[in-house]
């Protein structure tokens, strides 16, 4: 599917352009803030080709599309006004509160910068390696130019955060940038570096170093956006376009230097110091906790609360000792996906696990987590265990990060500091986390959701059955493997009485439903418990897994089809967990009904006892070939 077509489908399925309050993206996700989440069709989005998963976290509606997210984001900008700050928008929905609201704010502010942060961080790490091993001297002009390219983002970080914060709070981004610029203005920096006593109309000003800082400018722009709305409402239209910015600059620059700046720096330093102290108390335990929990935090979006801490540590101390342990979690889930690739017998899952392993090695773990390890459960648990082991090794080694960037193979240079101290421990930790997770996944195993059957008997039976059937009859092959049950014995009067149509029932031995013939899917129930297929010759078959299983609301079912799909006999249509359905208190006996039985003179069962999938199950006698 082209990126433009995918973008159109996404916009339509999130409720249309008018339902979108804002949109940003990170490394793998489109992060929508919707005015009404109920207008989004999550189920259809999840089934759309090109979409890995759909999550609702932190007040955001997140569509995971993998490493092609920049192209899809750009395509959305081309086909809509969603990315246009000047576009007229309806009144936005009420903002999320509590932890969800905080996560929404942080992710919206930092997500647009992650790509360039990773690039700059890699370059900074490579320069550290080059200078440490003598390839480049720090006094060379080549080094100076490259270092400026790598460090400028971090030095001028308040300017970039001013833009993203203003966009989030619908403030004037140019005024916000001007306020940020004042914090790192050369004369202000000189006052700080020379220790000159500074006051504002007699009020003492505690000057701080605001380059690379995070919290001060965010606080300043949030307050600025509130004041801007007040002034725009209060001032006459003829003067507000230039008087409002004047008032904002006169008020906000001194207020930031007097209050928000020092407060933000002190708070940031306190949080950083607390985490550093935790690693100082027990680096092994702290590393294990970080390595085990990082991907869990990512799933729930809580990791955004730590991103500013990582950046602040690098800005204040020139290094960060918390982030390296999270790298183990990345490589652990990569190893788990690799273990699935080795273990699974299904070609599609093997291909998915293989491609997910490759992308995860470069820090993009969403395809591996949402597409492979998390749905299979045990591999994800293996990844958590592997992450804990690797994180403990990295924490104990005292590995440090010297720049920002998403953990992955390409960003390993950001962990290489003077003399390479702690770097061998990082390499050992990520290798161990990968290997432990892969081995545990293979040993623990998992329920292969699409395990291919390799039995020869069903194929032979199918061939014999087809040749035995009269040319005037239609045949239905068994969609399920299990034990034949008379339809009258199904504990549901609607089926047992034949009111739904003639047919047969099967007590399943394997939780798989395959196509009973070549045809078209006419009904794919949202609850996933039932489906209907019509053959190319007109036979209409309903397969209803269990009794009253609609009440499970789709739990323990995995659908592989949608309405309108063309299928061939034997294609996998549906999977279900027999044990879980029974544990929930429901019968799994499955009626297989010819819903247009009136079109046939006879519906004749052809199997008794045990039946394999794709063995002849029913013969539909139309009577056309009889004299």
Coordinates of C-alpha atoms in Angstrom, one line a residue:
X1 CA 0.0 0.0 0.0
X2 CA 1.3 3.5 -0.9
X3 CA 2.0 5.9 1.9
X4 CA -0.5 8.3 0.6
X5 CA -3.3 5.7 0.5
X6 CA -2.3 4.5 4.0
X7 CA -2.4 8.2 5.2
X8 CA -5.9 8.6 3.8
X9 CA -7.2 5.5 5.5
X10 CA -5.7 6.5 8.8
X11 CA -7.2 10.0 8.7
X12 CA -10.6 8.5 7.8
X13 CA -10.5 5.8 10.5
X14 CA -9.5 8.2 13.3
X15 CA -12.7 10.0 12.7
X16 CA -11.7 12.4 9.9
X17 CA -9.6 15.6 9.8
X18 CA -12.1 17.5 12.0
X19 CA -11.7 15.0 14.8
X20 CA -8.0 15.5 15.0
X21 CA -6.8 18.2 17.5
X22 CA -3.1 17.6 17.0
X23 CA -0.7 15.1 15.5
X24 CA 3.0 14.4 16.2
X25 CA 5.2 11.4 15.6
X26 CA 8.1 9.6 17.2
X27 CA 10.3 6.9 15.8
X28 CA 7.5 4.5 15.0
X29 CA 4.1 6.0 16.0
X30 CA 1.7 8.6 14.8
X31 CA 0.5 10.2 18.1
X32 CA -3.0 11.7 17.6
X33 CA -4.9 13.8 20.1
X34 CA -8.5 13.3 19.1
X35 CA -11.5 15.4 20.1
X36 CA -13.6 12.3 20.4
X37 CA -11.9 8.9 20.7
X38 CA -15.2 7.2 20.2
X39 CA -15.2 8.3 16.5
X40 CA -12.1 6.4 15.8
X41 CA -12.5 2.8 14.4
X42 CA -9.7 1.1 16.3
X43 CA -10.7 -2.4 15.0
X44 CA -10.5 -1.4 11.4
X45 CA -7.2 0.4 11.9
X46 CA -5.7 -2.7 13.5
X47 CA -6.7 -4.7 10.4
X48 CA -5.4 -2.2 7.9
X49 CA -2.4 -3.2 5.9
X50 CA 0.7 -1.3 7.0
X51 CA -0.4 -0.7 10.6
X52 CA 1.3 -2.7 13.3
X53 CA -0.8 -1.8 16.3
X54 CA -3.1 0.8 17.8
X55 CA -2.7 1.9 21.4
X56 CA -4.5 4.5 23.6
X57 CA -2.0 5.8 26.2
X58 CA -1.5 9.1 28.0
X59 CA -4.4 10.8 26.3
X60 CA -3.1 10.0 22.9
X61 CA -4.5 7.7 20.1
X62 CA -1.3 6.1 18.9
X63 CA -1.1 4.4 15.5
X64 CA 2.1 2.2 15.2
X65 CA 3.4 2.1 11.6
X66 CA 7.1 1.3 12.2
X67 CA 10.1 3.0 10.7
X68 CA 8.1 4.4 7.8
X69 CA 6.3 6.8 10.1
X70 CA 8.0 10.0 8.7
X71 CA 6.7 9.2 5.2
X72 CA 3.2 8.5 6.5
X73 CA 3.3 11.7 8.6
X74 CA 4.4 13.7 5.6
X75 CA 1.6 12.2 3.5
X76 CA -1.0 13.1 6.1
X77 CA 0.3 16.7 5.9
X78 CA -0.1 16.6 2.1
X79 CA -3.7 15.3 2.0
X80 CA -5.0 17.3 5.0
X81 CA -4.6 20.5 7.0
X82 CA -3.9 18.5 10.2
X83 CA -0.3 19.6 10.3
X84 CA -1.1 23.2 9.5
X85 CA -1.0 25.4 12.6
X86 CA -3.0 28.1 10.9
X87 CA -5.9 25.9 9.9
X88 CA -9.2 26.6 11.6
X89 CA -10.1 23.9 14.0
X90 CA -13.1 23.2 16.1
X91 CA -13.0 23.6 19.8
X92 CA -10.6 21.0 21.2
X93 CA -11.6 18.3 23.6
X94 CA -10.9 18.6 27.3
X95 CA -7.3 17.8 28.0
X96 CA -6.5 14.6 29.8
X97 CA -5.8 14.9 33.5
X98 CA -3.4 13.3 36.0
X99 CA -0.6 11.0 34.9
X100 CA -2.2 10.6 31.4
X101 CA -2.2 14.4 30.9
X102 CA 1.5 14.7 32.0
X103 CA 2.6 11.9 29.6
X104 CA 0.6 13.5 26.8
X105 CA 2.4 16.8 27.3
X106 CA 5.9 15.3 27.6
X107 CA 5.5 13.1 24.6
X108 CA 4.0 15.8 22.4
X109 CA 6.9 18.1 23.3
X110 CA 9.8 15.7 22.8
X111 CA 8.5 13.2 20.1
X112 CA 9.2 15.6 17.2
X113 CA 12.8 16.0 18.3
X114 CA 13.7 12.3 18.8
X115 CA 14.9 11.7 15.2
X116 CA 17.3 14.6 15.0
X117 CA 18.4 13.9 18.6
X118 CA 19.4 10.3 17.6
X119 CA 21.3 11.6 14.6
X120 CA 23.2 14.2 16.6
X121 CA 23.8 11.8 19.4
X122 CA 25.3 9.2 17.0
X123 CA 27.6 11.9 15.5
X124 CA 28.7 13.0 19.0
X125 CA 29.5 9.5 20.0
X126 CA 31.5 8.8 16.8
X127 CA 33.5 12.0 17.5
X128 CA 34.2 10.8 21.0
X129 CA 35.5 7.5 19.7
X130 CA 37.6 9.3 17.0
X131 CA 39.2 11.6 19.5
X132 CA 39.8 8.8 22.0
X133 CA 41.6 6.5 19.6
X134 CA 43.6 9.4 17.9
X135 CA 41.8 9.6 14.6
X136 CA 40.9 13.2 15.2
X137 CA 42.4 15.8 17.5
X138 CA 40.0 18.1 19.3
X139 CA 42.1 21.0 18.2
X140 CA 41.5 20.3 14.5
X141 CA 39.1 22.5 12.7
X142 CA 37.5 19.4 11.1
X143 CA 36.6 18.2 14.6
X144 CA 35.3 21.7 15.5
X145 CA 32.9 21.8 12.5
X146 CA 31.6 18.3 13.1
X147 CA 31.2 18.8 16.8
X148 CA 29.2 22.0 16.1
X149 CA 26.9 19.9 13.9
X150 CA 26.5 17.3 16.7
X151 CA 26.2 19.7 19.7
X152 CA 24.2 22.6 18.3
X153 CA 20.9 20.8 18.9
X154 CA 21.7 20.3 22.6
X155 CA 23.2 23.7 23.1
X156 CA 20.1 25.4 21.5
X157 CA 17.7 22.9 22.9
X158 CA 15.6 25.6 24.7
X159 CA 14.8 27.1 21.3
X160 CA 13.6 23.8 19.8
X161 CA 11.5 23.0 22.9
X162 CA 10.0 26.4 22.7
X163 CA 8.6 25.5 19.3
X164 CA 7.2 22.1 20.3
X165 CA 5.7 23.4 23.6
X166 CA 4.1 26.4 21.8
X167 CA 2.5 24.0 19.3
X168 CA 1.2 21.8 22.1
X169 CA -0.3 24.7 24.0
X170 CA -1.3 26.7 20.9
X171 CA 0.9 29.6 21.7
X172 CA 2.9 31.9 19.3
X173 CA 6.0 29.9 18.6
X174 CA 8.0 32.9 17.4
X175 CA 7.4 34.7 20.7
X176 CA 8.3 31.4 22.5
X177 CA 11.5 31.1 20.6
X178 CA 12.4 34.8 21.4
X179 CA 12.0 34.0 25.1
X180 CA 14.2 31.0 24.8
X181 CA 16.7 33.0 22.9
X182 CA 16.9 35.5 25.7
X183 CA 17.9 32.7 28.1
X184 CA 21.0 31.9 26.1
X185 CA 21.7 35.4 24.8
X186 CA 25.5 36.2 24.8
X187 CA 25.2 39.1 27.3
X188 CA 23.2 37.0 29.7
X189 CA 25.7 34.1 29.4
X190 CA 28.5 36.6 30.0
X191 CA 26.8 37.9 33.2
X192 CA 26.6 34.3 34.5
X193 CA 30.2 33.3 33.5
X194 CA 31.8 36.4 35.0
X195 CA 29.7 36.1 38.2
X196 CA 28.3 39.7 37.8
X197 CA 25.7 40.5 40.5
X198 CA 22.4 40.9 38.6
X199 CA 19.1 42.4 39.5
X200 CA 15.9 43.4 37.7
X201 CA 14.6 46.7 39.1
X202 CA 16.3 45.8 42.4
X203 CA 15.0 42.2 42.5
X204 CA 18.0 39.8 42.6
X205 CA 18.3 37.5 39.7
X206 CA 19.9 34.1 40.2
X207 CA 21.5 33.4 36.8
X208 CA 21.8 29.8 35.6
X209 CA 23.3 28.1 32.6
X210 CA 20.3 27.6 30.4
X211 CA 22.0 25.9 27.4
X212 CA 20.6 22.3 27.0
X213 CA 18.1 22.8 29.8
X214 CA 14.6 21.4 29.5
X215 CA 12.2 22.4 32.3
X216 CA 12.7 26.2 32.4
X217 CA 11.6 26.9 28.9
X218 CA 8.7 24.4 29.0
X219 CA 7.3 26.1 32.1
X220 CA 7.8 29.6 30.6
X221 CA 6.0 28.7 27.3
X222 CA 3.1 27.1 29.1
X223 CA 2.5 30.3 31.2
X224 CA 3.2 32.4 28.1
X225 CA 0.4 30.6 26.1
X226 CA -2.1 31.3 28.9
X227 CA -1.2 35.0 29.0
X228 CA -1.3 35.2 25.3
X229 CA -4.9 34.0 25.2
X230 CA -5.8 36.5 28.0
X231 CA -4.2 39.5 26.1
X232 CA -5.8 38.5 22.8
X233 CA -9.2 38.5 24.3
X234 CA -8.6 41.8 26.2
X235 CA -6.9 43.9 23.6
X236 CA -8.6 45.5 20.6
X237 CA -8.1 43.7 17.2
X238 CA -6.3 46.7 15.8
X239 CA -3.4 46.5 18.2
X240 CA -3.3 43.0 19.7
X241 CA -1.0 41.6 16.9
X242 CA 1.9 43.6 18.1
X243 CA 0.9 44.7 21.6
X244 CA 0.4 41.1 22.8
X245 CA 3.9 40.0 21.9
X246 CA 5.3 43.2 23.5
X247 CA 3.5 42.4 26.8
X248 CA 4.6 38.7 26.6
X249 CA 8.3 39.6 26.1
X250 CA 8.4 42.3 28.8
X251 CA 6.6 40.0 31.3
X252 CA 8.0 36.5 30.5
X253 CA 11.7 37.1 30.0
X254 CA 12.2 38.6 33.4
X255 CA 9.8 36.2 35.0
X256 CA 11.6 33.2 33.5
X257 CA 15.0 34.5 34.7
X258 CA 13.6 35.3 38.2
X259 CA 11.4 32.3 38.8
X260 CA 10.9 29.6 36.2
X261 CA 14.6 29.3 35.3
X262 CA 16.0 28.7 38.7
X263 CA 13.1 26.6 39.8
X264 CA 13.3 24.4 36.7
X265 CA 17.0 23.9 36.9
X266 CA 16.8 23.0 40.6
X267 CA 13.9 20.5 40.0
X268 CA 15.7 18.9 37.1
X269 CA 18.9 18.6 39.0
X270 CA 17.0 17.1 42.0
X271 CA 15.4 14.4 39.9
X272 CA 18.7 13.6 38.2
X273 CA 20.5 13.4 41.5
X274 CA 17.8 11.0 42.9
X275 CA 18.2 8.6 40.0
X276 CA 22.0 8.8 40.1
X277 CA 21.8 8.1 43.8
X278 CA 19.7 5.0 43.1
X279 CA 22.4 3.7 40.8
X280 CA 25.1 4.6 43.3
X281 CA 23.4 2.7 46.1
X282 CA 23.1 -0.6 44.0
X283 CA 24.0 -0.3 40.4
X284 CA 23.4 -4.0 39.8
X285 CA 19.8 -3.9 41.3
X286 CA 19.0 -0.5 39.7
X287 CA 20.2 -1.7 36.3
X288 CA 18.2 -4.9 36.6
X289 CA 15.0 -3.0 37.3
X290 CA 15.6 -0.6 34.4
X291 CA 16.5 -3.4 32.0
X292 CA 13.4 -5.4 33.0
X293 CA 10.9 -2.6 33.0
X294 CA 11.8 -0.3 30.2
X295 CA 9.7 -2.0 27.5
X296 CA 6.8 -2.2 29.9
X297 CA 7.1 1.5 30.4
X298 CA 7.2 2.0 26.7
X299 CA 4.0 0.0 26.2
X300 CA 2.1 2.2 28.7
X301 CA 3.8 5.4 27.5
X302 CA 5.2 6.1 30.9
X303 CA 8.8 6.1 29.6
X304 CA 8.2 9.7 28.4
X305 CA 8.5 10.8 32.1
X306 CA 12.2 9.6 32.0
X307 CA 13.2 11.1 28.6
X308 CA 13.7 14.7 30.0
X309 CA 15.7 13.2 32.9
X310 CA 18.1 11.5 30.5
X311 CA 18.5 14.8 28.5
X312 CA 18.9 16.8 31.7
X313 CA 21.6 14.5 33.0
X314 CA 23.7 14.9 29.9
X315 CA 23.2 18.7 30.0
X316 CA 24.1 19.1 33.7
X317 CA 26.7 16.4 34.2
X318 CA 27.8 15.7 30.7
X319 CA 26.8 12.1 31.1
X320 CA 23.9 9.9 32.1
X321 CA 24.2 6.6 34.1
X322 CA 20.5 5.7 34.0
X323 CA 19.8 5.3 30.3
X324 CA 22.4 2.6 29.4
X325 CA 20.5 -0.1 31.3
X326 CA 17.4 0.5 29.2
X327 CA 19.5 -0.6 26.2
X328 CA 19.4 -4.2 27.6
X329 CA 15.6 -4.1 27.4
X330 CA 15.8 -3.2 23.7
X331 CA 18.1 -6.1 22.8
X332 CA 16.3 -8.5 25.1
X333 CA 13.0 -8.1 23.1
X334 CA 15.1 -8.4 19.9
X335 CA 16.4 -11.7 21.2
X336 CA 12.9 -12.9 22.0
X337 CA 11.7 -12.1 18.5
X338 CA 14.7 -14.0 17.2
X339 CA 13.8 -17.0 19.3
X340 CA 10.3 -16.9 17.9
X341 CA 11.8 -16.9 14.4
X342 CA 13.8 -20.0 15.2
X343 CA 10.9 -21.8 16.9
X344 CA 7.9 -21.2 14.8
X345 CA 6.8 -23.6 12.1
X346 CA 4.7 -21.0 10.3
X347 CA 6.3 -19.2 7.3
X348 CA 4.4 -16.0 7.8
X349 CA 5.2 -15.7 11.5
X350 CA 8.8 -16.7 10.8
X351 CA 9.1 -13.9 8.2
X352 CA 7.5 -11.3 10.6
X353 CA 9.7 -12.3 13.5
X354 CA 12.8 -12.1 11.2
X355 CA 12.0 -8.7 9.9
X356 CA 11.1 -7.5 13.4
X357 CA 14.4 -8.7 14.8
X358 CA 16.2 -6.7 12.2
X359 CA 14.4 -3.5 12.9
X360 CA 14.6 -4.0 16.7
X361 CA 18.4 -4.2 16.4
X362 CA 18.3 -0.6 15.3
X363 CA 16.1 0.5 18.2
X364 CA 12.6 0.1 16.6
X365 CA 11.0 -2.5 18.8
X366 CA 7.3 -1.9 18.2
X367 CA 7.0 -4.4 15.3
X368 CA 8.7 -7.0 17.5
X369 CA 6.7 -6.3 20.6
X370 CA 3.2 -5.7 19.2
X371 CA 3.5 -8.1 16.3
X372 CA 5.5 -11.0 17.9
X373 CA 6.5 -11.2 21.5
X374 CA 3.5 -9.6 23.3
X375 CA 0.7 -11.5 21.5
X376 CA 2.6 -14.8 22.2
X377 CA 3.1 -13.8 25.9
X378 CA 5.9 -16.1 26.9
X379 CA 8.4 -14.6 24.5
X380 CA 7.7 -11.1 26.0
X381 CA 8.3 -12.6 29.5
X382 CA 11.5 -14.1 28.3
X383 CA 12.5 -10.6 27.1
X384 CA 11.8 -9.1 30.5
X385 CA 14.0 -11.7 32.2
X386 CA 16.8 -11.2 29.6
X387 CA 16.5 -7.5 30.0
X388 CA 16.9 -7.8 33.8
X389 CA 20.1 -9.9 33.5
X390 CA 21.6 -7.6 30.8
X391 CA 20.6 -4.5 32.7
X392 CA 22.2 -5.8 35.9
X393 CA 25.5 -6.3 34.0
X394 CA 25.4 -2.8 32.4
X395 CA 24.5 -1.2 35.7
X396 CA 27.3 -2.9 37.6
X397 CA 29.8 -2.0 34.8
X398 CA 29.0 1.7 35.4
X399 CA 28.3 2.4 31.7
X400 CA 27.4 6.0 30.9
X401 CA 25.7 7.8 28.0
X402 CA 27.4 10.9 26.7
X403 CA 24.7 12.0 24.3
X404 CA 21.0 11.4 23.5
X405 CA 19.6 8.9 21.1
X406 CA 17.3 5.9 21.1
X407 CA 19.3 2.7 22.1
X408 CA 20.2 0.5 19.2
X409 CA 23.2 -0.7 17.1
X410 CA 23.7 2.6 15.4
X411 CA 23.6 4.6 18.7
X412 CA 26.2 2.5 20.6
X413 CA 28.8 5.2 20.1
X414 CA 27.0 7.5 22.5
X415 CA 28.0 5.1 25.3
X416 CA 31.7 5.3 24.5
X417 CA 33.3 7.8 26.8
X418 CA 36.9 8.8 27.6
X419 CA 39.0 5.6 27.7
X420 CA 36.0 3.5 26.8
X421 CA 35.3 2.9 30.5
X422 CA 32.1 0.9 30.9
X423 CA 31.7 0.3 27.2
X424 CA 32.8 -3.4 27.3
X425 CA 30.2 -3.9 30.1
X426 CA 27.5 -2.5 27.8
X427 CA 28.5 -4.8 24.9
X428 CA 28.5 -7.8 27.3
X429 CA 25.1 -6.8 28.8
X430 CA 23.3 -6.4 25.4
X431 CA 24.8 -9.7 24.1
X432 CA 23.7 -11.5 27.3
X433 CA 20.3 -10.0 27.2
X434 CA 19.8 -11.0 23.5
X435 CA 21.1 -14.6 24.1
X436 CA 19.2 -15.2 27.3
X437 CA 15.9 -14.0 25.8
X438 CA 16.4 -16.0 22.6
X439 CA 17.3 -19.2 24.5
X440 CA 14.4 -18.8 27.0
X441 CA 11.9 -18.2 24.3
X442 CA 13.0 -21.3 22.5
X443 CA 13.0 -23.4 25.7
X444 CA 9.8 -22.0 27.2
X445 CA 8.0 -22.2 23.9
X446 CA 4.7 -20.6 23.0
X447 CA 1.4 -21.5 21.5
X448 CA 2.2 -21.1 17.8
X449 CA -0.9 -19.3 16.7
X450 CA -0.6 -20.2 13.1
X451 CA 1.2 -23.5 13.2
X452 CA 0.9 -25.2 9.9
X453 CA -0.5 -28.7 9.8
X454 CA 1.7 -31.2 8.1
X455 CA -0.7 -34.2 8.0
X456 CA -1.0 -36.0 4.7
X457 CA -4.2 -37.8 5.5
X458 CA -6.6 -34.8 5.2
X459 CA -5.2 -33.9 1.7
X460 CA -5.7 -37.5 0.5
X461 CA -9.2 -37.7 2.0
X462 CA -10.1 -34.4 0.3
X463 CA -9.0 -35.6 -3.1
X464 CA -10.9 -38.9 -2.7
X465 CA -14.0 -37.1 -1.4
X466 CA -14.1 -34.7 -4.3
X467 CA -13.9 -37.5 -6.8
X468 CA -16.6 -39.5 -5.0
X469 CA -19.0 -36.6 -4.9
X470 CA -21.6 -36.4 -7.7
X471 CA -21.1 -33.6 -10.2
X472 CA -24.6 -32.4 -9.3
X473 CA -23.8 -32.0 -5.6
X474 CA -21.9 -29.5 -3.6
X475 CA -19.4 -30.6 -0.9
X476 CA -18.3 -28.9 2.3
X477 CA -15.0 -29.9 3.8
X478 CA -14.5 -29.8 7.6
X479 CA -13.3 -26.4 8.8
X480 CA -12.2 -27.8 12.2
X481 CA -10.4 -30.8 13.5
X482 CA -12.3 -32.6 16.3
X483 CA -15.2 -35.0 17.2
X484 CA -18.5 -35.0 15.3
X485 CA -21.5 -34.1 17.4
X486 CA -25.1 -34.3 16.2
X487 CA -26.6 -30.9 15.7
X488 CA -29.5 -31.8 17.9
X489 CA -27.1 -32.2 20.8
X490 CA -25.8 -28.6 20.7
X491 CA -26.8 -26.9 24.0
X492 CA -28.5 -24.0 22.1
X493 CA -32.1 -24.4 20.8
X494 CA -31.5 -22.0 17.9
X495 CA -29.0 -24.4 16.4
X496 CA -30.3 -27.7 17.8
X497 CA -33.8 -27.2 16.4
X498 CA -32.5 -26.6 12.9
X499 CA -34.1 -23.1 12.9
X500 CA -30.8 -21.6 11.7
X501 CA -30.4 -24.3 9.0
X502 CA -29.3 -27.9 8.6
X503 CA -25.8 -29.0 9.3
X504 CA -23.6 -30.7 11.9
X505 CA -21.4 -29.8 14.9
X506 CA -17.8 -30.5 16.0
X507 CA -16.2 -30.5 19.4
X508 CA -12.9 -29.0 18.4
X509 CA -9.6 -30.6 19.3
X510 CA -7.5 -27.8 17.6
X511 CA -8.4 -24.1 17.9
X512 CA -8.3 -23.4 14.2
X513 CA -11.0 -22.7 11.6
X514 CA -10.1 -23.0 7.9
X515 CA -12.1 -22.3 4.8
X516 CA -14.5 -25.2 4.0
X517 CA -14.3 -24.5 0.2
X518 CA -13.2 -21.9 -2.3
X519 CA -15.4 -18.8 -1.8
X520 CA -15.9 -15.4 -0.2
X521 CA -16.2 -14.3 3.4
X522 CA -19.6 -12.6 3.7
X523 CA -19.7 -12.1 7.5
X524 CA -16.8 -11.6 9.9
X525 CA -18.3 -10.9 13.3
X526 CA -16.7 -8.1 15.3
X527 CA -16.6 -10.4 18.4
X528 CA -14.6 -12.9 16.2
X529 CA -16.6 -15.9 17.5
X530 CA -18.3 -16.6 14.2
X531 CA -18.0 -16.2 10.5
X532 CA -19.9 -16.9 7.2
X533 CA -18.5 -18.0 3.9
X534 CA -20.3 -18.5 0.6
X535 CA -18.9 -20.9 -2.0
X536 CA -18.4 -20.0 -5.6
X537 CA -21.4 -22.3 -6.4
X538 CA -23.6 -20.6 -3.8
X539 CA -23.5 -22.7 -0.6
X540 CA -23.7 -20.5 2.5
X541 CA -21.9 -21.8 5.6
X542 CA -22.0 -20.4 9.1
X543 CA -19.3 -21.5 11.5
X544 CA -20.1 -20.5 15.1
X545 CA -17.4 -21.3 17.6
X546 CA -19.0 -22.3 20.9
X547 CA -22.2 -21.4 22.6
X548 CA -22.8 -17.9 23.9
X549 CA -19.2 -17.0 23.2
X550 CA -20.3 -13.6 21.8
X551 CA -20.2 -12.6 25.5
X552 CA -16.4 -13.0 25.5
X553 CA -16.3 -9.8 23.4
X554 CA -13.5 -11.2 21.2
X555 CA -11.3 -12.5 24.0
X556 CA -9.4 -15.7 23.2
X557 CA -10.1 -15.3 19.5
X558 CA -7.8 -14.2 16.7
X559 CA -9.4 -13.4 13.3
X560 CA -7.4 -13.5 10.1
X561 CA -10.1 -12.3 7.7
X562 CA -12.4 -9.4 6.9
X563 CA -15.6 -9.3 5.0
X564 CA -15.2 -9.5 1.3
X565 CA -11.9 -11.6 1.4
X566 CA -11.5 -14.3 -1.2
X567 CA -10.4 -17.6 0.4
X568 CA -9.4 -21.0 -0.9
X569 CA -10.2 -24.3 0.8
X570 CA -7.9 -24.8 3.8
X571 CA -7.0 -21.1 4.3
X572 CA -6.7 -20.1 7.9
X573 CA -9.8 -18.0 8.9
X574 CA -9.9 -17.9 12.7
X575 CA -8.0 -19.1 15.8
X576 CA -9.3 -19.6 19.3
X577 CA -8.0 -20.8 22.6
X578 CA -10.0 -23.8 23.6
X579 CA -8.7 -24.0 27.2
X580 CA -9.4 -20.3 27.9
X581 CA -12.9 -20.4 26.5
X582 CA -13.7 -23.4 28.6
X583 CA -12.1 -21.9 31.7
X584 CA -14.4 -18.9 31.2
X585 CA -17.4 -21.2 31.5
X586 CA -18.4 -21.6 27.8
X587 CA -19.0 -24.7 25.6
X588 CA -16.7 -24.9 22.6
X589 CA -18.9 -27.3 20.5
X590 CA -19.1 -25.6 17.1
X591 CA -22.2 -25.7 14.9
X592 CA -21.5 -25.7 11.1
X593 CA -24.7 -24.6 9.5
X594 CA -25.8 -24.4 5.9
X595 CA -27.8 -21.2 6.2
X596 CA -29.5 -21.6 2.8
X597 CA -30.5 -25.2 3.4
X598 CA -33.8 -24.5 1.7
X599 CA -31.9 -24.4 -1.6
X600 CA -31.0 -28.1 -1.3
X601 CA -33.0 -31.2 -1.3
X602 CA -30.7 -32.9 1.2
X603 CA -27.9 -31.9 3.5
X604 CA -26.1 -35.2 4.2
X605 CA -23.4 -35.6 6.9
X606 CA -20.4 -37.5 5.5
X607 CA -18.3 -38.0 8.6
X608 CA -18.6 -39.6 12.0
X609 CA -16.3 -39.9 15.1
X610 CA -13.0 -38.1 14.6
X611 CA -12.7 -35.7 11.7
X612 CA -9.6 -33.8 10.4
X613 CA -9.8 -30.4 8.9
X614 CA -10.4 -30.6 5.1
X615 CA -11.9 -34.0 5.2
X616 CA -15.4 -34.3 3.6
X617 CA -18.0 -33.2 6.1
X618 CA -21.3 -32.5 4.3
X619 CA -22.7 -33.2 0.8
X620 CA -25.4 -30.8 -0.4
X621 CA -27.7 -32.5 -2.8
X622 CA -29.5 -30.1 -5.1
X623 CA -31.5 -32.8 -6.8
X624 CA -30.6 -31.3 -10.3
X625 CA -28.8 -34.5 -11.4
X626 CA -31.6 -36.9 -10.4
X627 CA -34.2 -38.3 -12.8

